[in-house]
Amino acid sequence: MASTELAPAAGPAPAVGRRARAEADVRLPGGGRITASAARRLHESVPRSSRSARDSRWSGYETWCDTYGWDTAEDNAVLCYLDDLAGRGHPATTLDAHFGTLRMLRAMYRTPLDKMEVKSCLAIVSQRRGEEADDPLVEPGPLQADGVDLTELRLMVRKLDRTTVRGRRDAAVLLLDWWMAGRASEPARLNLHDIKFTTVKITDPHTQQKTPREALIVKIRRSKADQQARGQEVRILAPDDQDLCPLHALREWLDVLADDGQLTPGPLLRRIDRHGNIGVKAAGRHTKDERRRGGITADTVSDIVKSAARAAGLTPTPTPEERAAVALAAREAKQAAEQAATAEESNAILRAWRTARRAARAAVRRITGHSMRRGCIQAMLDAGTPPEVVALHSRHSPRSTAFDAYRSKKLNWDQNPTGGLRLAA
């Protein structure tokens, strides 16, 4: 074949047919446009909880601007809004979260905060943090969930009826969530093929002999710390105590799925309605993602943890009268604030109410979906496991400041330096 035969024929290039898009393009707040598909992917790239928090903060900012005659793009509007939040008794952590969101959105809307306003906003947050530290009525800092230790985990699991479908599912949730130091969303996202039972050989520290031991490998496809979905593995050795063994609990749950004919690809942990129907057979609202239809959500995991903690007596169950009193106090405070003559008087009323509410909440144990993660990390650290090893298991970055919050800043009493300064009576 001659080389000239490979040359394209002379003449105009053929026209390329364009298909009309089903959806109109989306106009951006700062100008320009993108396709509806691109806008949807950008929207879904942010976790749902983060989107909700961002929308709520911007909505609150817009309402404040409308109320007091500011423009959302005006210089120093964010600064004054943060000051108003502080005046109403919001903690510094709330101010910091609002500042981060508003700064980002203002930049997206092409009305970024200048350097001086950023510096001033940070000063407002710092000043509020100092106010909290000096307030004798409340303990400073955010209200954090309390960790669940192994003794408490045992109490929670023993309150479950593991002869029932729901009891077996909830036991698998509690034990898997604790041993993997999971965020509530992580066990909820697991699929059947994300877990693998295996047997490994572990060196006995006394005999130095290799002994077989059952283990579980959990594949976490995506998490809060892995938004790029690179994937992470969590490895769990089976504990000797069967009551607290996540492998035993998972096998019991898989037997339930097999008996119901649902040992099929899909979510590992599935919904159960009040009639005992499992997964897609269960009545009620399912997840919006059709691919995970029948699976549980992070909210389900949190509800299971809270219910088990109440059943075990680890947290109090508010009476109807107590719930009514809390709701009444909130209504009365908000009505009084609305009727106040000045914004300063209104803020003082709301601040007093928030201070009282925070003190009441701090006085009782708080067990939430995050308590399993905190409890597992603290138990491993208390057992003498090096922090860098625990951080690998909990999927924290080596330079994570969040992991530092789990570490106890208190010396063991045996190591306390004041013990060597005994004085004779």
Tab-separated table of C-alpha atoms in Angstrom:
chain	number	residue	atom	x	y	z
A	1	MET	CA	0.000	0.000	0.000
A	2	ALA	CA	1.438	3.399	-0.996
A	3	SER	CA	1.926	5.925	1.765
A	4	THR	CA	-0.186	8.452	-0.122
A	5	GLU	CA	-3.236	6.249	0.388
A	6	LEU	CA	-3.126	7.017	4.125
A	7	ALA	CA	-3.627	10.756	3.628
A	8	PRO	CA	-7.147	12.103	4.296
A	9	ALA	CA	-9.240	12.969	1.311
A	10	ALA	CA	-9.383	16.613	0.312
A	11	GLY	CA	-12.475	18.679	1.065
A	12	PRO	CA	-14.373	19.997	4.116
A	13	ALA	CA	-14.478	17.958	7.311
A	14	PRO	CA	-17.756	16.183	7.959
A	15	ALA	CA	-20.144	17.980	10.307
A	16	VAL	CA	-20.343	16.680	13.866
A	17	GLY	CA	-23.889	16.135	15.071
A	18	ARG	CA	-24.700	17.651	18.482
A	19	ARG	CA	-27.266	16.110	20.762
A	20	ALA	CA	-29.489	18.475	22.672
A	21	ARG	CA	-29.126	18.249	26.449
A	22	ALA	CA	-32.225	17.224	28.376
A	23	GLU	CA	-31.500	19.741	31.143
A	24	ALA	CA	-30.762	23.453	30.836
A	25	ASP	CA	-27.384	24.767	31.949
A	26	VAL	CA	-27.061	26.191	35.453
A	27	ARG	CA	-26.094	29.820	36.057
A	28	LEU	CA	-23.526	30.307	38.810
A	29	PRO	CA	-24.030	32.937	41.553
A	30	GLY	CA	-20.758	34.634	40.662
A	31	GLY	CA	-21.435	34.599	36.930
A	32	GLY	CA	-20.862	32.066	34.171
A	33	ARG	CA	-22.590	28.744	33.673
A	34	ILE	CA	-22.015	25.012	33.896
A	35	THR	CA	-24.038	22.040	32.719
A	36	ALA	CA	-26.721	20.664	34.986
A	37	SER	CA	-24.813	17.372	35.194
A	38	ALA	CA	-21.625	19.130	36.331
A	39	ALA	CA	-23.612	21.140	38.889
A	40	ARG	CA	-25.148	17.950	40.251
A	41	ARG	CA	-21.757	16.245	40.603
A	42	LEU	CA	-20.309	19.283	42.357
A	43	HIS	CA	-23.292	19.336	44.702
A	44	GLU	CA	-22.955	15.633	45.526
A	45	SER	CA	-19.179	15.905	46.008
A	46	VAL	CA	-19.919	17.528	49.382
A	47	PRO	CA	-21.290	15.127	52.068
A	48	ARG	CA	-24.985	15.591	52.808
A	49	SER	CA	-24.356	16.586	56.427
A	50	SER	CA	-21.841	19.220	55.305
A	51	ARG	CA	-24.287	20.563	52.714
A	52	SER	CA	-27.028	20.839	55.320
A	53	ALA	CA	-24.752	22.653	57.758
A	54	ARG	CA	-23.535	25.015	55.044
A	55	ASP	CA	-27.063	25.822	53.868
A	56	SER	CA	-28.240	26.391	57.444
A	57	ARG	CA	-25.384	28.785	58.215
A	58	TRP	CA	-25.883	30.817	55.062
A	59	SER	CA	-29.641	30.947	55.682
A	60	GLY	CA	-29.051	32.268	59.206
A	61	TYR	CA	-26.669	34.880	57.841
A	62	GLU	CA	-29.195	35.989	55.193
A	63	THR	CA	-31.957	36.255	57.811
A	64	TRP	CA	-29.737	38.371	60.067
A	65	CYS	CA	-28.821	40.669	57.160
A	66	ASP	CA	-32.489	41.120	56.214
A	67	THR	CA	-33.434	41.804	59.840
A	68	TYR	CA	-30.800	44.477	60.494
A	69	GLY	CA	-30.539	46.044	57.050
A	70	TRP	CA	-27.244	44.645	55.812
A	71	ASP	CA	-26.358	43.290	52.386
A	72	THR	CA	-24.866	39.779	52.389
A	73	ALA	CA	-22.004	41.059	50.197
A	74	GLU	CA	-21.354	44.187	52.297
A	75	ASP	CA	-17.998	44.807	53.965
A	76	ASN	CA	-17.940	43.844	57.663
A	77	ALA	CA	-21.353	42.135	57.488
A	78	VAL	CA	-19.815	38.774	58.418
A	79	LEU	CA	-17.868	40.412	61.240
A	80	CYS	CA	-20.997	41.961	62.767
A	81	TYR	CA	-22.960	38.752	62.311
A	82	LEU	CA	-20.335	36.809	64.281
A	83	ASP	CA	-20.496	39.450	67.005
A	84	ASP	CA	-24.283	38.992	67.166
A	85	LEU	CA	-23.883	35.208	67.467
A	86	ALA	CA	-21.485	35.769	70.366
A	87	GLY	CA	-23.969	38.182	71.949
A	88	ARG	CA	-26.670	35.504	71.807
A	89	GLY	CA	-24.449	33.088	73.719
A	90	HIS	CA	-23.231	30.835	70.929
A	91	PRO	CA	-19.880	29.164	71.748
A	92	ALA	CA	-16.640	29.998	69.956
A	93	THR	CA	-16.762	26.684	68.071
A	94	THR	CA	-20.069	27.762	66.491
A	95	LEU	CA	-18.634	31.148	65.544
A	96	ASP	CA	-15.606	29.453	64.024
A	97	ALA	CA	-17.784	27.091	61.956
A	98	HIS	CA	-19.975	29.948	60.690
A	99	PHE	CA	-16.924	32.039	59.820
A	100	GLY	CA	-15.378	29.229	57.765
A	101	THR	CA	-18.596	28.637	55.832
A	102	LEU	CA	-19.378	32.300	55.199
A	103	ARG	CA	-15.810	33.072	54.155
A	104	MET	CA	-15.905	30.218	51.626
A	105	LEU	CA	-19.325	31.147	50.219
A	106	ARG	CA	-18.482	34.826	49.959
A	107	ALA	CA	-15.433	33.859	47.916
A	108	MET	CA	-17.587	31.606	45.704
A	109	TYR	CA	-19.998	34.495	45.129
A	110	ARG	CA	-17.040	36.713	44.146
A	111	THR	CA	-17.376	39.003	47.151
A	112	PRO	CA	-14.451	37.698	49.227
A	113	LEU	CA	-13.584	39.066	52.649
A	114	ASP	CA	-10.507	41.286	52.653
A	115	LYS	CA	-7.518	40.548	54.876
A	116	MET	CA	-8.517	43.080	57.530
A	117	GLU	CA	-12.035	41.651	57.899
A	118	VAL	CA	-10.655	38.113	58.117
A	119	LYS	CA	-8.285	39.223	60.867
A	120	SER	CA	-11.116	41.002	62.701
A	121	CYS	CA	-13.400	37.960	62.466
A	122	LEU	CA	-10.701	35.761	63.967
A	123	ALA	CA	-10.307	38.300	66.777
A	124	ILE	CA	-14.058	38.087	67.517
A	125	VAL	CA	-13.841	34.284	67.730
A	126	SER	CA	-10.792	34.492	69.986
A	127	GLN	CA	-12.477	37.032	72.272
A	128	ARG	CA	-15.556	34.796	72.577
A	129	ARG	CA	-13.333	31.845	73.460
A	130	GLY	CA	-11.844	33.924	76.265
A	131	GLU	CA	-15.334	34.820	77.506
A	132	GLU	CA	-16.217	31.140	77.728
A	133	ALA	CA	-13.049	30.382	79.669
A	134	ASP	CA	-13.902	33.121	82.189
A	135	ASP	CA	-17.582	32.163	82.556
A	136	PRO	CA	-18.098	30.520	85.985
A	137	LEU	CA	-21.489	29.066	85.018
A	138	VAL	CA	-20.431	26.659	82.269
A	139	GLU	CA	-17.474	24.481	81.400
A	140	PRO	CA	-15.665	25.894	78.360
A	141	GLY	CA	-15.195	24.017	75.125
A	142	PRO	CA	-17.573	21.997	72.942
A	143	LEU	CA	-19.926	19.419	74.410
A	144	GLN	CA	-18.393	16.149	73.254
A	145	ALA	CA	-19.838	12.679	73.213
A	146	ASP	CA	-18.630	10.394	75.989
A	147	GLY	CA	-16.742	7.272	74.991
A	148	VAL	CA	-18.209	3.793	75.519
A	149	ASP	CA	-15.693	1.422	77.122
A	150	LEU	CA	-15.719	-2.380	76.844
A	151	THR	CA	-17.629	-2.874	80.090
A	152	GLU	CA	-20.357	-0.507	78.899
A	153	LEU	CA	-20.361	-2.095	75.448
A	154	ARG	CA	-21.033	-5.442	77.097
A	155	LEU	CA	-23.985	-3.960	79.002
A	156	MET	CA	-25.415	-2.498	75.795
A	157	VAL	CA	-25.102	-5.734	73.841
A	158	ARG	CA	-26.596	-7.827	76.632
A	159	LYS	CA	-29.754	-5.694	76.563
A	160	LEU	CA	-30.411	-6.864	73.001
A	161	ASP	CA	-32.574	-9.898	72.316
A	162	ARG	CA	-30.220	-11.739	69.990
A	163	THR	CA	-32.809	-14.407	69.254
A	164	THR	CA	-34.672	-11.852	67.102
A	165	VAL	CA	-33.846	-10.454	63.681
A	166	ARG	CA	-33.542	-6.914	65.011
A	167	GLY	CA	-31.405	-7.985	67.980
A	168	ARG	CA	-28.919	-9.741	65.718
A	169	ARG	CA	-28.725	-6.796	63.345
A	170	ASP	CA	-28.238	-4.303	66.199
A	171	ALA	CA	-25.541	-6.466	67.826
A	172	ALA	CA	-23.648	-6.535	64.534
A	173	VAL	CA	-23.964	-2.757	64.260
A	174	LEU	CA	-22.748	-2.044	67.797
A	175	LEU	CA	-19.825	-4.457	67.798
A	176	LEU	CA	-18.611	-3.738	64.277
A	177	ASP	CA	-18.881	0.025	64.846
A	178	TRP	CA	-16.913	-0.168	68.124
A	179	TRP	CA	-14.102	-2.477	67.000
A	180	MET	CA	-13.485	-0.581	63.767
A	181	ALA	CA	-13.522	2.746	65.682
A	182	GLY	CA	-16.118	3.752	63.153
A	183	ARG	CA	-17.799	6.963	62.305
A	184	ALA	CA	-21.547	6.313	62.196
A	185	SER	CA	-21.560	6.634	58.410
A	186	GLU	CA	-18.868	3.981	57.882
A	187	PRO	CA	-20.673	0.789	58.980
A	188	ALA	CA	-23.833	2.110	57.329
A	189	ARG	CA	-22.059	2.310	53.934
A	190	LEU	CA	-20.584	-1.192	54.022
A	191	ASN	CA	-21.597	-3.724	51.392
A	192	LEU	CA	-21.628	-7.499	51.739
A	193	HIS	CA	-18.403	-7.872	49.768
A	194	ASP	CA	-16.648	-5.233	51.911
A	195	ILE	CA	-16.079	-7.734	54.737
A	196	LYS	CA	-13.824	-10.748	54.617
A	197	PHE	CA	-13.405	-13.472	57.255
A	198	THR	CA	-9.943	-14.946	57.432
A	199	THR	CA	-7.496	-16.776	59.704
A	200	VAL	CA	-4.090	-15.297	60.445
A	201	LYS	CA	-1.072	-16.449	62.434
A	202	ILE	CA	-0.154	-14.323	65.450
A	203	THR	CA	3.053	-14.625	67.450
A	204	ASP	CA	2.388	-15.586	71.060
A	205	PRO	CA	4.334	-13.094	73.240
A	206	HIS	CA	5.133	-15.803	75.829
A	207	THR	CA	6.040	-18.802	73.683
A	208	GLN	CA	7.034	-16.907	70.527
A	209	GLN	CA	5.096	-19.536	68.605
A	210	LYS	CA	2.780	-18.749	65.706
A	211	THR	CA	-0.825	-19.519	66.586
A	212	PRO	CA	-3.860	-19.251	64.276
A	213	ARG	CA	-6.490	-16.648	65.087
A	214	GLU	CA	-9.675	-15.594	63.347
A	215	ALA	CA	-9.752	-12.087	61.936
A	216	LEU	CA	-11.964	-9.729	59.977
A	217	ILE	CA	-10.892	-7.407	57.170
A	218	VAL	CA	-13.238	-4.483	56.550
A	219	LYS	CA	-12.917	-2.448	53.375
A	220	ILE	CA	-13.997	1.167	53.822
A	221	ARG	CA	-14.480	2.594	50.360
A	222	ARG	CA	-14.961	6.210	51.354
A	223	SER	CA	-15.101	8.158	54.587
A	224	LYS	CA	-14.905	11.651	56.021
A	225	ALA	CA	-11.102	11.521	55.925
A	226	ASP	CA	-11.019	9.842	52.495
A	227	GLN	CA	-13.173	11.965	50.225
A	228	GLN	CA	-11.079	10.879	47.229
A	229	ALA	CA	-12.364	7.320	47.817
A	230	ARG	CA	-8.928	5.731	47.691
A	231	GLY	CA	-10.191	3.108	50.123
A	232	GLN	CA	-8.882	1.954	53.497
A	233	GLU	CA	-8.728	-1.392	55.286
A	234	VAL	CA	-9.518	-2.025	58.924
A	235	ARG	CA	-8.249	-5.280	60.400
A	236	ILE	CA	-9.866	-6.731	63.513
A	237	LEU	CA	-8.644	-9.766	65.456
A	238	ALA	CA	-11.428	-11.808	67.021
A	239	PRO	CA	-11.563	-11.240	70.808
A	240	ASP	CA	-11.814	-14.279	73.073
A	241	ASP	CA	-15.122	-13.079	74.549
A	242	GLN	CA	-17.852	-14.236	72.163
A	243	ASP	CA	-20.371	-11.717	73.565
A	244	LEU	CA	-18.137	-8.886	72.328
A	245	CYS	CA	-16.894	-10.561	69.137
A	246	PRO	CA	-17.860	-8.679	65.950
A	247	LEU	CA	-17.090	-11.755	63.830
A	248	HIS	CA	-19.612	-13.863	65.747
A	249	ALA	CA	-22.226	-11.093	65.544
A	250	LEU	CA	-21.714	-10.673	61.805
A	251	ARG	CA	-22.032	-14.411	61.177
A	252	GLU	CA	-25.323	-14.428	63.084
A	253	TRP	CA	-26.556	-11.519	60.966
A	254	LEU	CA	-25.452	-13.174	57.714
A	255	ASP	CA	-27.382	-16.287	58.761
A	256	VAL	CA	-30.467	-14.057	59.097
A	257	LEU	CA	-29.968	-12.733	55.566
A	258	ALA	CA	-29.417	-16.235	54.211
A	259	ASP	CA	-32.584	-17.546	55.870
A	260	ASP	CA	-34.528	-14.659	54.313
A	261	GLY	CA	-33.042	-15.247	50.868
A	262	GLN	CA	-31.208	-11.917	50.977
A	263	LEU	CA	-27.593	-13.047	51.053
A	264	THR	CA	-27.214	-11.132	47.808
A	265	PRO	CA	-24.988	-8.236	46.686
A	266	GLY	CA	-25.978	-5.005	48.373
A	267	PRO	CA	-25.730	-3.243	51.739
A	268	LEU	CA	-24.330	-5.323	54.591
A	269	LEU	CA	-26.566	-3.808	57.284
A	270	ARG	CA	-30.198	-3.527	56.254
A	271	ARG	CA	-33.412	-1.918	57.389
A	272	ILE	CA	-35.922	-3.810	59.513
A	273	ASP	CA	-39.503	-2.630	59.924
A	274	ARG	CA	-41.734	-3.269	62.951
A	275	HIS	CA	-43.058	-6.454	61.340
A	276	GLY	CA	-39.568	-7.929	61.002
A	277	ASN	CA	-39.323	-7.427	57.235
A	278	ILE	CA	-35.735	-6.936	56.087
A	279	GLY	CA	-34.118	-4.696	53.466
A	280	VAL	CA	-36.154	-3.888	50.381
A	281	LYS	CA	-39.079	-5.842	51.869
A	282	ALA	CA	-39.284	-3.432	54.812
A	283	ALA	CA	-42.016	-0.811	54.813
A	284	GLY	CA	-41.383	2.916	55.165
A	285	ARG	CA	-39.030	5.369	53.520
A	286	HIS	CA	-35.912	3.974	51.910
A	287	THR	CA	-32.635	5.717	51.113
A	288	LYS	CA	-32.641	8.102	48.156
A	289	ASP	CA	-29.835	6.146	46.501
A	290	GLU	CA	-31.542	3.313	44.617
A	291	ARG	CA	-28.308	1.292	44.693
A	292	ARG	CA	-28.489	1.210	48.500
A	293	ARG	CA	-32.222	0.642	48.700
A	294	GLY	CA	-32.943	-1.393	51.801
A	295	GLY	CA	-29.738	-0.368	53.597
A	296	ILE	CA	-29.475	1.608	56.827
A	297	THR	CA	-28.108	5.136	57.215
A	298	ALA	CA	-25.743	6.869	59.627
A	299	ASP	CA	-28.820	8.116	61.511
A	300	THR	CA	-29.915	4.504	62.004
A	301	VAL	CA	-26.511	3.631	63.484
A	302	SER	CA	-26.731	6.601	65.869
A	303	ASP	CA	-30.268	5.650	66.913
A	304	ILE	CA	-29.182	2.065	67.644
A	305	VAL	CA	-26.284	3.294	69.807
A	306	LYS	CA	-28.468	5.756	71.738
A	307	SER	CA	-31.273	3.240	72.295
A	308	ALA	CA	-28.862	0.580	73.545
A	309	ALA	CA	-27.195	3.082	75.894
A	310	ARG	CA	-30.571	4.065	77.385
A	311	ALA	CA	-31.607	0.418	77.754
A	312	ALA	CA	-28.340	-0.311	79.591
A	313	GLY	CA	-28.916	2.622	81.938
A	314	LEU	CA	-25.840	4.502	80.711
A	315	THR	CA	-27.850	7.591	79.838
A	316	PRO	CA	-31.073	8.883	81.380
A	317	THR	CA	-34.354	8.689	79.517
A	318	PRO	CA	-36.144	12.053	79.770
A	319	THR	CA	-39.684	11.837	81.069
A	320	PRO	CA	-42.536	13.450	79.094
A	321	GLU	CA	-42.699	16.150	81.793
A	322	GLU	CA	-38.962	16.900	81.405
A	323	ARG	CA	-39.273	17.125	77.628
A	324	ALA	CA	-42.235	19.456	77.982
A	325	ALA	CA	-40.324	21.669	80.445
A	326	VAL	CA	-37.371	21.977	78.063
A	327	ALA	CA	-39.661	22.883	75.148
A	328	LEU	CA	-41.541	25.420	77.291
A	329	ALA	CA	-38.304	27.108	78.413
A	330	ALA	CA	-37.202	27.440	74.782
A	331	ARG	CA	-40.533	28.961	73.705
A	332	GLU	CA	-40.597	31.407	76.595
A	333	ALA	CA	-37.032	32.549	75.954
A	334	LYS	CA	-37.658	33.107	72.249
A	335	GLN	CA	-40.944	34.957	72.883
A	336	ALA	CA	-39.284	37.198	75.474
A	337	ALA	CA	-36.426	37.881	73.070
A	338	GLU	CA	-38.860	38.873	70.315
A	339	GLN	CA	-40.630	41.295	72.642
A	340	ALA	CA	-37.436	42.929	73.938
A	341	ALA	CA	-37.051	46.647	73.257
A	342	THR	CA	-33.510	46.434	71.864
A	343	ALA	CA	-31.306	43.898	70.157
A	344	GLU	CA	-28.975	43.960	73.150
A	345	GLU	CA	-31.815	43.028	75.536
A	346	SER	CA	-32.937	40.288	73.158
A	347	ASN	CA	-29.432	38.854	72.967
A	348	ALA	CA	-29.077	38.907	76.758
A	349	ILE	CA	-32.262	36.836	77.136
A	350	LEU	CA	-31.145	34.269	74.563
A	351	ARG	CA	-27.687	34.149	76.084
A	352	ALA	CA	-29.053	33.355	79.552
A	353	TRP	CA	-31.275	30.623	78.111
A	354	ARG	CA	-28.404	29.032	76.156
A	355	THR	CA	-26.137	29.131	79.197
A	356	ALA	CA	-28.739	27.325	81.312
A	357	ARG	CA	-29.451	24.772	78.583
A	358	ARG	CA	-25.757	24.070	78.044
A	359	ALA	CA	-25.155	23.601	81.780
A	360	ALA	CA	-28.064	21.141	81.960
A	361	ARG	CA	-26.778	19.152	78.986
A	362	ALA	CA	-23.228	19.076	80.361
A	363	ALA	CA	-24.504	17.651	83.666
A	364	VAL	CA	-25.640	14.347	82.118
A	365	ARG	CA	-23.829	11.643	80.184
A	366	ARG	CA	-23.900	12.091	76.396
A	367	ILE	CA	-23.716	8.929	74.303
A	368	THR	CA	-24.158	9.410	70.562
A	369	GLY	CA	-23.137	7.649	67.375
A	370	HIS	CA	-19.610	9.011	67.886
A	371	SER	CA	-19.263	7.398	71.321
A	372	MET	CA	-18.231	4.054	69.812
A	373	ARG	CA	-15.344	5.617	67.916
A	374	ARG	CA	-14.194	7.619	70.927
A	375	GLY	CA	-14.508	4.638	73.272
A	376	CYS	CA	-12.495	2.294	71.056
A	377	ILE	CA	-9.684	4.825	70.557
A	378	GLN	CA	-9.493	5.627	74.260
A	379	ALA	CA	-9.507	1.926	75.227
A	380	MET	CA	-6.612	1.192	72.863
A	381	LEU	CA	-4.622	4.155	74.160
A	382	ASP	CA	-5.322	3.210	77.793
A	383	ALA	CA	-4.067	-0.313	77.026
A	384	GLY	CA	-0.686	1.185	76.149
A	385	THR	CA	-0.941	0.921	72.365
A	386	PRO	CA	1.319	3.541	70.740
A	387	PRO	CA	-0.741	6.530	69.518
A	388	GLU	CA	0.589	6.244	65.963
A	389	VAL	CA	-0.656	2.628	65.801
A	390	VAL	CA	-4.097	3.605	67.112
A	391	ALA	CA	-4.260	6.463	64.596
A	392	LEU	CA	-3.633	3.992	61.764
A	393	HIS	CA	-6.500	1.800	62.979
A	394	SER	CA	-8.866	4.780	63.375
A	395	ARG	CA	-7.831	6.162	59.973
A	396	HIS	CA	-6.512	9.472	61.254
A	397	SER	CA	-3.825	11.402	59.465
A	398	PRO	CA	-0.424	11.247	61.258
A	399	ARG	CA	-0.639	15.025	61.691
A	400	SER	CA	-4.307	15.064	62.674
A	401	THR	CA	-5.239	17.579	65.354
A	402	ALA	CA	-8.592	15.781	65.703
A	403	PHE	CA	-6.854	12.622	66.943
A	404	ASP	CA	-5.093	14.632	69.630
A	405	ALA	CA	-8.494	15.397	71.178
A	406	TYR	CA	-8.975	11.689	71.992
A	407	ARG	CA	-5.718	11.447	73.901
A	408	SER	CA	-5.824	11.948	77.639
A	409	LYS	CA	-3.839	14.976	78.779
A	410	LYS	CA	-3.782	13.705	82.368
A	411	LEU	CA	-0.902	11.860	83.985
A	412	ASN	CA	-1.497	8.448	85.477
A	413	TRP	CA	-1.720	8.761	89.264
A	414	ASP	CA	1.240	6.393	89.589
A	415	GLN	CA	3.288	8.806	87.475
A	416	ASN	CA	2.074	11.990	89.133
A	417	PRO	CA	5.105	14.124	90.104
A	418	THR	CA	3.466	15.452	93.277
A	419	GLY	CA	3.629	11.955	94.746
A	420	GLY	CA	7.391	12.260	95.286
A	421	LEU	CA	7.037	15.373	97.421
A	422	ARG	CA	5.524	13.778	100.505
A	423	LEU	CA	5.883	15.874	103.626
A	424	ALA	CA	6.062	14.515	107.130
A	425	ALA	CA	3.057	15.263	109.331
